[in-house]
Each structure stands twice: as structure tokens, then as C-alpha cells.
Amino acid sequence: MSTTTLTEFPSHNPATGEVIGTYRNASVEDVNAAVARAHASSRAWQALGFAGRKKVLVAWDAVISKRLSEITELVALETGKPLSDASLEISLAIGHLDWAAKNAARYLSPVTRNPGLIMANMKARVERAPYGVVGVIGPWNYPVFTPMGSIAYSLAAGNTVVFKPSEYTPGVGEWLGATFAEVAPFPDIFQVITGLGATGQALTNAAVDKIAFTGSTRTAKKVAAAAADRMIPTVLECGGKDPVIVDSDANIKKAAEYALWLAMSNAGQTCIGAERVYVHHAVADEFIREIGDMAKEIHPGINKNYGPATMPSQLNVIQSHIDDAAAKGAKFLIGGTDSVQPPFVQPTIMLDVPEDSLAITEETFGPTLTINRVQSMDEAVALANATRYGLGASVWSKRNGEKIASQLVTGMVSINSVIGFAGVATVPFGGVKDSGYGRIHGPEGLHEFTYLRSVVSERFALPFAFTTFKRTKFADKFLTSVIKFLH
Ligand code: NDP
């Protein structure tokens, strides 16, 4: 699709291909104008203070909750996911909005610091100031939950926001903008600009003060490069290749059940979804039997266990990973090289997959899972870490969960559970390595959208001064004696 000539673009139901809406393909001028308006309203939004902003965000939360079925249906329509999954996604997003609104004052209010003995006549504090305007670029897989982690926390911290939703979920983005407008005390606090990739690029080049991006590592690098050019910070939430590690003492039935859900739900289009399992050889047969039996009951379709690939081009990626694994000698427990049946992908579980296969090294973002046996948990940890990604992980062990988890090079880990870290509003969300940097959610997610300002002021004047050309010899001597005494 050429992005230079289109003024509008369609949104499709990925399950049927039907056009469900037409949206403005915002131009560079549109984006710059939105950012300029966001700057103009920035001071007034900051001036509302924590209490004023909390009122607005809690009111928005109430509108979303009241119209939950409306947004649930829209998310299901644009992404193809089942209604119950859409509802779960939105419930989690509402939880984050509420937490950010109610906790910004607690975590962002100025804190006083001890000035130390030599500077005892000073008082010191550290403030957290909002950046100004934050540009948020969102993905299509969780079009409410994921961007809300940046939008709610940015707004609560006192920034105005310009949000560019994915071209696959523009309707959801517009709905969020429209519902916020219903509770906004004045315009341009939270604006939504729809468009294609070029619109996102325009936002990274516009006069925003920070960019929060979720999507592929490839695009994240472009965003980071553009931001570096303008010397503005970014928070980047990219893909993952999350491992599930199953020890010999794990509850195997439960590990299999949860790993299956983590791999297949949302058609595998989850950045923190399971893509690889490393299971101790002593329990591997049992684990494989359990997960295989359960996987037979899982079916894609409209309002079935999971929906279609939201982004049609992803089907080629999934097919190439399956083909590559098959060519390298992997065995299929469930599914096969014919699993991709556009727009759906049948559950696919591959066994004994060579570690240099694309299904092990690259993000598949489909309902596929690799299962490899390991001799020890040391081997499981080494293989889990042998990836360029480092987003989340799940560890299953009754005795060794903490020990295994502590060795993983990932931003998040669940022990004897899956993705709990996404739902708990008080813990930060984000990764390391190619999975990105910076954090959304929790106190750290609020901190992310502020910069630090140290403020030091004189409490009382000393009889002599150090920071002046009129400094006396006595002042020099006094300082030297104090330093010698103290150190
Ligand atoms: P992209 O990274 O290309 O897109 C993510 C967002 O960035 C979209 O809103 C997109 O807009 C926008 N964008 C595209 N190009 C630019 C640019 N040059 N500058 C700024 N913003 C831009 O991901 P895709 O949607 O194409 O998915 C590709 C792969 O990324 C998937 O296969 C999956 O592996 C991974 N992914 C990971 C996600 C996660 O949760 N971490 C979420 C989504 C994808 P537009 O949609 O209009 O192109």
C-alpha cells in the first residue's frame, strides 16, 4: 500500500476479510498539528495536579467500564480474537488505568533528600516532572491493554499524549480517543491519529518529548534512531521468544495446561506468549503426553479457542518457521506443515527442534510451540538464555523455581504460573536485549514518563561562602579541616 497517496485506509475483520471501517491516513502535517495542540494543552493538564488528573482518569475508567461490551466487540472485530479474550484484555487495561490514576501522587510527588554535613545549610528535594508530550505507537495484538500501559501512565504523570494505533486496529484507537474526549476538561490532552507506518514515522519525527513504542524490534530500532537524532528518550517494548522451563519436580499437568494456553491463546500473537519449552528428560514424556492430549481439544475459528492471524502477512512468517523446523528434522506432536490455513493457523507443537531453527531463534507470533528435552536445569537455563530476546519466562518447579528464575536474562518471570506480571499493576513490564528497554506499569512505569529535577535551596546563610570569588582563606581552611575530620 503506498502511504503517500492515500488519505484514507480500511480496517478489516481478519476472520472474514470484510471491511469494517475507513479511517484517516494522517499526514505529516496532521501529525505535527496534533503534536502542536498537545503542547498547547500541556501546561493546563500539568496545572490540574495529581488530584485533578486522577478525577479525569477515573471518570474515563468509568466510561470504559460502562461501555465494556461495546469496546469488547470492537476489539474482537478488528483483531479476530474471541469476545471473552477481548473482555479479559480490556479488564486488565482498566486495572492499569485505575492504578496509574490513583498512585501517581504517591510515586511522583517530590521527595526530600539529606543535604549532608558540609551542605547542612541547604535543603534538597528531587522532583519528577512530566516530559510534556508523549507519542505512543501501539500494536494490534492487544490494542487496548498494551498502549494503555503507556497512555494511562503518561497521562497520570502529567503528560499530554498523541497516540498512533496500529493500522490493523484504528477503530479501537479512535474509540479510546472518543471516550476520553467525553470526560476531558479541555481538548487535546489525549489525541488519536490513525494512519499507516508513515504516520508512526511522522510521530517519531514530530516535536514529541518522548516516544513509547510497542511492536517489532526492527521498527523499534528505526524509532530509536529517529529519537536519538532528536535526543529524546524512548521506551521500547518489542517482541520475545519466551521460554517455559519445566523441572522434574513440577506439577506436570498444570505446567502443560498453562503452557498450552500461553502458546496458543490470541493465536500466539502475544509478545509474552510461550514459544519454547525446555523440559527435564525425566518428565518429558509425561509433559508431552499431557500437552498433546489437551492440544487436540483446541481449535481456531470465529469465537472458538482463538481467532485468525490479525496481520495476514504473519502467516508467511509462521509457515516459514514451521517449514524450516520440518526441514531440519523436527517432529510434529500436533499440526504439521499444513497447519497454516488462512486466515487461521491450527495449533502446532514441534518436538526435538534443532536450536538453530527459525522456530527457536526468531519470534514466530503464531500458535506454535517447540518442546525440547534437557538433561538438567542448568542446560534449560543456558538454552533459554541463548536468544537475542529477553522479555518474559515461565518456570515450573516445586523446589527450584526461585533459583531457576534468578538465572534468566529476562525482564519478567512467572513461577508456577504464567504472565502474572502483566496483570499485577504494581510490577514493571518490559524486557532486555532485543526485547527493548524502559518499563511500563507500576511505580517504574510512572517514573518512565517523568524526568528528574533536583532542587537545592539555601535554608540559612553560613558566615562564609564557598561558591563565590569572595571566598576567604578561612573558608578554605575550614573546608579542608572538615574533610580531613570526616574522611
Ligand atoms: P511494527 O513494529 O511494524 O508496527 C508496530 C507499530 O509501529 C504500528 O503501529 C505500526 O504502524 C508502527 N510503525 C510502522 N513503521 C513505523 C515507523 N517507521 N516508525 C514508527 N512507527 C512505525 O510491527 P507489525 O505490526 O508489522 O508486526 C511485525 C512483527 O512485530 C510481528 O510479526 C511480531 O513479531 C512483532 N510484534 C510484536 C508486538 C509486541 O507485542 N511486542 C506487537 C506487534 C508486533 P502500522 O501498523 O500502521 O504499520
Coordinates of C-alpha atoms and ligand atoms in Angstrom, one line a residue:
M1 CA 0.0 0.0 0.0
S2 CA 1.5 3.4 -0.9
T3 CA 1.4 5.6 2.1
T4 CA 2.0 8.9 0.2
T5 CA -1.2 9.0 -1.9
L6 CA -3.8 7.5 0.4
T7 CA -5.9 9.9 2.5
E8 CA -7.9 7.0 4.0
F9 CA -7.4 3.4 4.7
P10 CA -9.7 0.5 5.5
S11 CA -9.8 -1.7 8.6
H12 CA -10.8 -5.3 8.1
N13 CA -12.3 -8.1 10.1
P14 CA -9.3 -10.5 9.8
A15 CA -11.6 -13.6 10.1
T16 CA -13.7 -12.7 7.0
G17 CA -11.7 -10.0 5.2
E18 CA -14.8 -7.8 5.4
V19 CA -14.1 -4.0 5.5
I20 CA -15.4 -2.7 8.9
G21 CA -14.4 0.9 8.7
T22 CA -12.4 3.6 6.9
Y23 CA -10.0 5.8 8.7
R24 CA -8.0 8.9 8.0
N25 CA -4.4 8.2 7.0
A26 CA -2.9 11.1 8.9
S27 CA -0.2 13.1 7.0
V28 CA 3.0 14.6 8.4
E29 CA 1.1 17.9 8.6
D30 CA -1.7 16.3 10.6
V31 CA 0.7 14.7 13.0
N32 CA 2.7 17.9 13.5
A33 CA -0.6 19.8 14.1
A34 CA -1.7 17.2 16.7
V35 CA 1.6 17.4 18.5
A36 CA 1.4 21.3 18.5
R37 CA -2.1 21.1 20.0
A38 CA -0.8 18.6 22.6
H39 CA 1.9 21.1 23.6
A40 CA -0.6 23.9 23.8
S41 CA -2.7 21.9 26.3
S42 CA 0.2 20.5 28.2
R43 CA 0.6 23.3 30.8
A44 CA -3.1 23.2 31.7
W45 CA -3.0 19.4 32.1
Q46 CA 0.0 19.7 34.4
A47 CA -1.7 22.5 36.3
L48 CA -4.6 20.2 37.2
G49 CA -2.2 18.4 39.5
F50 CA -2.4 14.8 40.6
A51 CA -5.9 15.2 42.1
G52 CA -7.4 16.9 39.1
R53 CA -5.9 14.4 36.7
K54 CA -7.0 11.5 38.8
K55 CA -10.6 12.7 38.6
V56 CA -10.4 12.8 34.8
L57 CA -8.8 9.4 34.5
V58 CA -11.1 7.7 37.0
A59 CA -14.0 9.2 35.0
W60 CA -12.5 7.7 31.8
D61 CA -12.1 4.4 33.5
A62 CA -15.9 4.5 34.4
V63 CA -16.9 5.3 30.8
I64 CA -14.8 2.4 29.5
S65 CA -16.2 0.1 32.2
K66 CA -19.8 1.1 31.5
R67 CA -19.3 0.5 27.8
L68 CA -17.3 -2.6 28.2
S69 CA -19.4 -4.7 25.8
E70 CA -19.0 -2.0 23.0
I71 CA -15.2 -1.9 23.2
T72 CA -15.1 -5.7 23.7
E73 CA -17.0 -6.2 20.4
L74 CA -14.8 -3.7 18.6
V75 CA -11.6 -5.4 19.7
A76 CA -12.9 -8.8 18.8
L77 CA -14.0 -7.5 15.4
E78 CA -10.7 -5.8 14.5
T79 CA -8.3 -8.4 15.9
G80 CA -10.4 -11.5 15.3
K81 CA -9.9 -12.7 18.9
P82 CA -12.8 -14.3 20.9
L83 CA -15.1 -12.0 22.8
S84 CA -14.0 -13.5 26.1
D85 CA -10.3 -12.8 25.4
A86 CA -11.1 -9.3 24.3
S87 CA -13.1 -8.8 27.6
L88 CA -10.1 -10.1 29.6
E89 CA -7.7 -7.8 27.8
I90 CA -9.9 -4.7 28.5
S91 CA -10.4 -5.7 32.1
L92 CA -6.7 -5.8 32.7
A93 CA -6.3 -2.4 30.9
I94 CA -8.9 -0.8 33.1
G95 CA -7.0 -2.1 36.2
H96 CA -3.9 -0.4 35.0
L97 CA -5.7 2.9 34.2
D98 CA -7.2 2.9 37.7
W99 CA -3.9 2.1 39.4
A100 CA -2.0 4.8 37.5
A101 CA -4.6 7.4 38.2
K102 CA -4.7 6.6 41.9
N103 CA -1.0 6.1 42.5
A104 CA 0.7 8.9 40.5
A105 CA 0.7 11.3 43.5
R106 CA 2.2 8.7 45.8
Y107 CA 5.1 7.8 43.5
L108 CA 5.7 11.1 41.7
S109 CA 5.5 13.6 44.5
P110 CA 8.7 15.4 45.4
V111 CA 10.9 13.6 47.9
T112 CA 13.3 15.4 50.3
R113 CA 17.0 14.4 50.5
N114 CA 19.6 14.7 53.1
P115 CA 22.0 17.5 52.1
G116 CA 24.9 16.1 54.1
L117 CA 27.1 17.7 56.7
I118 CA 29.0 20.1 54.5
M119 CA 25.9 21.3 52.8
A120 CA 23.8 21.3 56.0
N121 CA 22.6 24.8 55.4
M122 CA 20.8 23.7 52.3
K123 CA 17.6 21.8 51.8
A124 CA 17.3 19.4 48.9
R125 CA 14.5 17.6 47.1
V126 CA 14.0 15.6 43.9
E127 CA 11.0 16.3 41.7
R128 CA 9.6 14.2 38.9
A129 CA 8.5 16.4 36.1
P130 CA 6.4 15.2 33.1
Y131 CA 8.2 15.4 29.8
G132 CA 5.5 17.4 28.1
V133 CA 4.1 15.5 25.1
V134 CA 4.5 11.7 24.8
G135 CA 4.0 10.0 21.4
V136 CA 2.6 6.5 21.8
I137 CA 2.8 4.0 18.9
G138 CA 0.7 0.9 19.5
P139 CA 0.4 -2.7 18.2
W140 CA -2.6 -4.7 17.0
N141 CA -2.3 -7.8 19.2
Y142 CA -3.6 -6.2 22.4
P143 CA -4.8 -2.9 21.0
V144 CA -6.2 -1.7 24.4
F145 CA -4.1 -3.3 27.0
T146 CA -0.7 -2.7 25.5
P147 CA -0.9 1.0 24.6
M148 CA -2.8 1.7 27.9
G149 CA 0.4 0.8 29.7
S150 CA 1.9 3.9 28.2
I151 CA -1.2 6.1 27.8
A152 CA -2.5 5.9 31.3
Y153 CA 0.9 6.2 33.0
S154 CA 1.9 9.1 30.8
L155 CA -1.3 11.0 31.4
A156 CA -1.3 10.3 35.2
A157 CA 2.3 11.7 35.3
G158 CA 1.1 14.9 33.7
N159 CA 2.0 14.5 30.0
T160 CA -0.4 15.0 27.1
V161 CA -0.4 12.1 24.7
V162 CA -0.7 11.7 20.9
F163 CA -1.5 8.0 20.1
K164 CA -1.0 6.3 16.8
P165 CA -2.7 2.9 16.9
S166 CA -1.8 0.1 14.5
E167 CA -3.3 0.3 11.1
Y168 CA -5.0 -3.1 11.9
T169 CA -6.8 -1.6 14.9
P170 CA -7.6 2.0 14.1
G171 CA -11.2 1.7 15.3
V172 CA -10.2 0.7 18.7
G173 CA -7.8 3.6 18.9
E174 CA -10.5 6.1 17.8
W175 CA -12.9 4.6 20.4
L176 CA -10.3 5.2 23.1
G177 CA -9.8 8.8 21.9
A178 CA -13.6 9.5 21.7
T179 CA -14.4 8.1 25.2
F180 CA -11.5 10.2 26.7
A181 CA -12.9 13.3 25.0
E182 CA -16.2 12.7 26.8
V183 CA -14.6 13.2 30.2
A184 CA -11.8 15.6 29.2
P185 CA -12.0 19.0 30.9
F186 CA -10.5 20.6 27.7
P187 CA -9.3 19.3 24.3
D188 CA -6.1 17.8 23.1
I189 CA -5.0 16.1 26.3
F190 CA -5.2 12.7 24.6
Q191 CA -5.4 12.6 20.8
V192 CA -5.5 9.7 18.5
I193 CA -4.1 9.9 15.0
T194 CA -4.8 7.0 12.7
G195 CA -2.7 6.0 9.7
L196 CA -0.2 3.6 8.3
G197 CA 3.5 3.1 9.1
A198 CA 4.4 6.5 7.7
T199 CA 2.1 8.2 10.2
G200 CA 4.0 6.4 13.0
Q201 CA 7.3 7.5 11.5
A202 CA 5.9 11.1 11.3
L203 CA 5.1 10.9 15.0
T204 CA 8.7 9.9 15.8
N205 CA 9.9 12.9 13.8
A206 CA 7.4 15.3 15.3
A207 CA 8.1 17.6 18.3
V208 CA 7.2 15.0 20.9
D209 CA 9.3 14.8 24.1
K210 CA 9.3 11.0 24.5
I211 CA 8.2 8.0 22.4
A212 CA 6.6 4.9 23.8
F213 CA 6.7 2.2 21.2
T214 CA 5.3 -1.4 21.1
G215 CA 5.9 -3.6 18.1
S216 CA 8.7 -5.4 16.3
T217 CA 12.4 -5.0 17.1
R218 CA 13.0 -3.9 13.5
T219 CA 10.7 -0.9 13.7
A220 CA 11.8 -0.2 17.3
K221 CA 15.4 0.4 16.1
K222 CA 14.1 2.9 13.5
V223 CA 12.1 4.6 16.2
A224 CA 15.1 4.7 18.5
A225 CA 17.3 6.0 15.7
A226 CA 14.9 8.9 15.0
A227 CA 14.6 9.6 18.7
A228 CA 18.4 9.7 19.0
D229 CA 18.6 12.2 16.3
R230 CA 16.3 14.5 18.3
M231 CA 17.9 13.5 21.6
I232 CA 14.6 12.4 23.1
P233 CA 14.2 9.2 25.2
T234 CA 12.2 6.2 24.3
V235 CA 10.6 3.2 25.9
L236 CA 10.6 0.2 23.6
E237 CA 8.5 -2.9 24.1
C238 CA 9.4 -5.3 21.4
G239 CA 9.0 -9.0 20.7
G240 CA 10.1 -12.0 22.7
K241 CA 10.9 -15.7 22.4
D242 CA 9.7 -16.6 25.8
P243 CA 10.7 -20.0 27.3
V244 CA 8.8 -22.3 29.6
I245 CA 11.1 -24.3 31.8
V246 CA 9.7 -27.4 33.4
D247 CA 11.7 -29.1 36.1
S248 CA 11.4 -32.8 37.1
D249 CA 9.5 -31.9 40.3
A250 CA 6.9 -29.7 38.5
N251 CA 3.2 -30.2 38.6
I252 CA 3.3 -31.5 35.0
K253 CA -0.5 -31.5 34.3
K254 CA -0.7 -27.8 35.4
A255 CA 2.5 -26.9 33.5
A256 CA 1.2 -28.5 30.3
E257 CA -2.2 -26.8 30.6
Y258 CA -0.8 -23.4 31.2
A259 CA 2.0 -23.7 28.7
L260 CA -0.6 -24.6 26.0
W261 CA -2.7 -21.6 26.8
L262 CA 0.3 -19.3 26.9
A263 CA 1.4 -20.6 23.4
M264 CA -1.9 -20.7 21.6
S265 CA -4.2 -18.1 23.1
N266 CA -4.7 -15.0 21.0
A267 CA -3.5 -17.2 18.1
G268 CA 0.0 -16.9 19.6
Q269 CA 0.1 -13.2 19.0
T270 CA 1.4 -12.3 22.4
C271 CA 4.8 -10.7 23.0
I272 CA 5.0 -12.6 26.3
G273 CA 3.5 -15.8 24.8
A274 CA 5.3 -19.2 25.2
E275 CA 7.3 -20.1 22.1
R276 CA 9.8 -22.6 23.5
V277 CA 9.6 -25.3 26.2
Y278 CA 12.6 -26.9 27.8
V279 CA 11.5 -29.9 29.9
H280 CA 13.6 -32.1 32.1
H281 CA 14.1 -35.5 30.4
A282 CA 12.7 -37.3 33.5
V283 CA 9.2 -35.8 33.0
A284 CA 9.4 -35.0 29.3
D285 CA 7.2 -38.0 28.1
E286 CA 4.5 -37.2 30.7
F287 CA 4.6 -33.5 29.8
I288 CA 4.4 -34.2 26.0
R289 CA 1.5 -36.6 26.5
E290 CA -0.4 -34.2 28.7
I291 CA 0.0 -31.2 26.4
G292 CA -0.7 -33.3 23.3
D293 CA -4.0 -34.6 24.7
M294 CA -5.1 -31.1 25.7
A295 CA -4.0 -29.5 22.4
K296 CA -6.3 -31.9 20.5
E297 CA -9.2 -30.0 22.1
I298 CA -8.1 -26.6 21.0
H299 CA -9.5 -25.1 17.7
P300 CA -9.2 -21.8 15.9
G301 CA -12.2 -20.1 14.4
I302 CA -14.6 -17.3 15.0
N303 CA -15.3 -17.2 18.7
K304 CA -13.6 -20.6 19.2
N305 CA -10.4 -21.0 21.3
Y306 CA -8.6 -18.4 19.3
G307 CA -9.0 -16.4 16.2
P308 CA -7.2 -15.8 12.9
A309 CA -3.8 -14.1 12.4
T310 CA -4.7 -10.4 12.8
M311 CA -2.0 -9.4 10.4
P312 CA -2.2 -11.5 7.2
S313 CA 1.5 -11.2 6.4
Q314 CA 2.3 -13.0 9.7
L315 CA 1.0 -16.2 8.1
N316 CA 4.1 -16.3 5.9
V317 CA 6.4 -16.0 8.9
I318 CA 4.6 -18.8 10.7
Q319 CA 4.7 -21.0 7.6
S320 CA 8.4 -20.4 7.1
H321 CA 9.2 -21.2 10.7
I322 CA 7.3 -24.5 10.5
D323 CA 8.8 -25.4 7.2
D324 CA 12.3 -24.7 8.4
A325 CA 11.8 -26.8 11.6
A326 CA 10.5 -29.7 9.5
A327 CA 13.4 -29.4 7.1
K328 CA 15.8 -29.5 10.0
G329 CA 14.3 -32.7 11.4
A330 CA 11.7 -31.6 14.0
K331 CA 8.8 -33.9 14.7
F332 CA 5.2 -32.8 15.0
L333 CA 3.2 -33.7 18.0
I334 CA 0.3 -31.7 16.8
G335 CA -0.2 -29.9 13.4
G336 CA 2.3 -30.0 10.6
T337 CA 3.5 -28.2 7.5
D338 CA -0.2 -27.8 6.5
S339 CA -1.1 -26.0 9.8
V340 CA -1.4 -22.6 8.2
Q341 CA -4.9 -22.5 6.7
P342 CA -5.5 -18.8 6.1
P343 CA -6.7 -16.8 7.9
F344 CA -6.3 -19.4 10.7
V345 CA -3.4 -21.5 12.0
Q346 CA -4.0 -24.9 13.6
P347 CA -2.3 -25.5 16.9
T348 CA 1.2 -26.7 16.1
I349 CA 3.6 -28.3 18.6
M350 CA 7.0 -29.4 17.4
L351 CA 9.4 -31.8 19.2
D352 CA 13.2 -32.1 19.2
V353 CA 13.6 -28.9 17.3
P354 CA 17.2 -28.0 16.4
E355 CA 18.4 -25.0 18.3
D356 CA 19.4 -23.2 15.1
S357 CA 15.8 -23.4 13.7
L358 CA 13.9 -20.2 13.0
A359 CA 11.2 -21.6 15.3
I360 CA 13.8 -21.3 18.1
T361 CA 15.7 -18.2 17.1
E362 CA 13.1 -15.9 15.7
E363 CA 9.8 -14.6 17.1
T364 CA 7.0 -16.7 15.4
F365 CA 4.0 -14.8 16.8
G366 CA 1.7 -17.7 15.9
P367 CA 0.0 -20.7 17.7
T368 CA 3.1 -22.8 17.6
L369 CA 5.3 -24.3 20.3
T370 CA 8.6 -26.1 20.4
I371 CA 9.4 -28.7 23.0
N372 CA 13.0 -29.8 23.6
R373 CA 14.2 -32.2 26.3
V374 CA 17.1 -31.1 28.6
Q375 CA 19.4 -33.2 30.9
S376 CA 19.4 -30.6 33.7
M377 CA 18.0 -27.2 34.7
D378 CA 21.4 -25.7 34.0
E379 CA 21.0 -26.8 30.4
A380 CA 17.5 -25.4 30.4
V381 CA 18.7 -22.0 31.6
A382 CA 21.5 -21.9 29.1
L383 CA 19.2 -22.7 26.2
A384 CA 16.5 -20.3 27.5
N385 CA 19.1 -17.5 27.6
A386 CA 20.7 -18.4 24.2
T387 CA 18.4 -15.9 22.3
R388 CA 18.6 -12.3 21.3
Y389 CA 15.3 -11.7 23.1
G390 CA 14.8 -11.3 26.9
L391 CA 11.1 -10.4 27.6
G392 CA 9.3 -13.0 29.8
A393 CA 9.6 -16.6 31.0
S394 CA 7.7 -19.2 33.0
V395 CA 9.3 -21.6 35.3
W396 CA 7.7 -24.7 36.7
S397 CA 9.3 -26.4 39.7
K398 CA 8.2 -27.1 43.3
R399 CA 11.6 -26.6 44.9
N400 CA 13.8 -24.8 42.4
G401 CA 11.6 -22.1 40.9
E402 CA 13.3 -19.2 42.5
K403 CA 16.8 -20.5 41.7
I404 CA 16.0 -21.1 38.1
A405 CA 14.1 -17.7 37.7
S406 CA 17.1 -15.8 39.2
Q407 CA 19.3 -17.0 36.3
L408 CA 17.1 -16.0 33.5
V409 CA 18.1 -12.9 31.4
T410 CA 14.6 -11.6 31.1
G411 CA 12.6 -8.6 32.2
M412 CA 9.9 -10.7 33.8
V413 CA 9.4 -14.2 35.0
S414 CA 6.4 -16.2 36.4
I415 CA 7.0 -19.1 38.8
N416 CA 4.4 -22.0 38.7
S417 CA 2.1 -19.6 36.8
V418 CA 2.0 -17.7 33.5
I419 CA 2.1 -13.9 32.7
G420 CA 1.0 -12.9 36.2
F421 CA 3.4 -10.0 35.8
A422 CA 1.2 -8.4 33.1
G423 CA -1.9 -8.3 35.4
V424 CA -0.2 -7.2 38.6
A425 CA -0.3 -3.4 38.2
T426 CA 2.4 -2.8 40.8
V427 CA 5.2 -4.5 38.9
P428 CA 7.1 -3.1 35.9
F429 CA 6.7 -4.6 32.4
G430 CA 9.4 -4.7 29.8
G431 CA 12.5 -6.6 28.6
V432 CA 16.2 -6.7 27.9
K433 CA 18.3 -7.3 24.8
D434 CA 16.2 -7.2 21.6
S435 CA 13.0 -7.2 23.6
G436 CA 13.6 -3.5 24.3
Y437 CA 14.3 -1.2 27.2
G438 CA 12.4 1.0 29.6
R439 CA 9.4 0.0 31.6
I440 CA 5.6 0.5 31.6
H441 CA 3.3 -0.4 34.6
G442 CA 3.9 0.0 38.3
P443 CA 5.8 2.8 40.0
E444 CA 8.6 2.4 37.5
G445 CA 6.1 2.9 34.7
L446 CA 5.1 6.2 36.2
H447 CA 8.7 7.2 36.6
E448 CA 9.3 6.3 32.9
F449 CA 7.2 9.2 31.8
T450 CA 8.9 11.8 34.0
Y451 CA 12.4 13.3 34.2
L452 CA 14.2 14.1 37.4
R453 CA 14.7 17.6 38.6
S454 CA 17.0 18.2 41.6
V455 CA 16.1 21.3 43.6
V456 CA 18.5 22.6 46.2
S457 CA 17.9 25.8 48.1
E458 CA 19.5 27.7 51.0
R459 CA 17.9 27.1 54.4
F460 CA 20.2 29.6 56.2
A461 CA 23.3 31.5 55.3
L462 CA 26.7 30.4 56.6
P463 CA 29.1 33.1 57.9
F464 CA 31.4 32.3 54.9
A465 CA 30.6 31.1 51.4
F466 CA 32.4 28.7 49.0
T467 CA 30.7 29.3 45.7
T468 CA 31.9 32.9 45.2
F469 CA 35.1 34.6 44.1
K470 CA 35.0 36.3 47.5
R471 CA 35.8 33.0 49.2
T472 CA 38.1 33.7 52.1
K473 CA 41.2 31.8 53.2
F474 CA 39.3 30.9 56.4
A475 CA 36.6 29.2 54.3
D476 CA 39.3 27.2 52.5
K477 CA 40.9 26.1 55.8
F478 CA 37.5 25.3 57.3
L479 CA 36.6 23.1 54.4
T480 CA 40.0 21.3 54.5
S481 CA 39.7 20.6 58.2
V482 CA 36.1 19.3 57.9
I483 CA 37.0 17.0 55.0
K484 CA 40.0 15.6 57.0
F485 CA 37.8 15.1 60.0
L486 CA 35.1 13.4 58.1
H487 CA 37.1 11.2 55.9
Ligands
NDP1 P1 5.6 -3.0 13.5 O1 6.7 -2.9 14.5 O2 6.0 -2.7 12.1 O3 4.5 -2.0 13.9 C1 4.2 -1.6 15.3 C2 3.6 -0.2 15.2 O4 4.6 0.7 14.7 C3 2.4 0.0 14.3 O5 1.5 1.0 14.9 C4 3.0 0.5 13.0 O6 2.1 1.2 12.2 C5 4.0 1.4 13.5 N1 5.1 1.7 12.6 C6 5.4 1.0 11.4 N2 6.5 1.6 10.8 C7 6.9 2.6 11.6 C8 8.0 3.5 11.6 N3 8.9 3.5 10.6 N4 8.1 4.4 12.6 C9 7.2 4.5 13.6 N5 6.2 3.6 13.7 C10 6.0 2.7 12.7 O7 5.0 -4.4 13.7 P2 4.0 -5.1 12.8 O8 2.6 -4.7 13.2 O9 4.3 -5.0 11.3 O10 4.3 -6.6 13.2 C11 5.6 -7.2 12.8 C12 6.1 -8.1 13.9 O11 6.3 -7.4 15.1 C13 5.1 -9.2 14.3 O12 5.3 -10.2 13.4 C14 5.6 -9.5 15.7 O13 6.6 -10.5 15.6 C15 6.1 -8.2 16.2 N6 5.1 -7.5 17.1 C16 5.3 -7.5 18.4 C17 4.4 -7.0 19.2 C18 4.6 -6.9 20.7 O14 3.7 -7.0 21.5 N7 5.8 -6.8 21.2 C19 3.2 -6.3 18.7 C20 3.1 -6.4 17.3 C21 4.0 -7.0 16.5 P3 1.3 0.3 11.1 O15 0.5 -0.7 11.8 O16 0.4 1.3 10.5 O17 2.3 -0.2 10.2

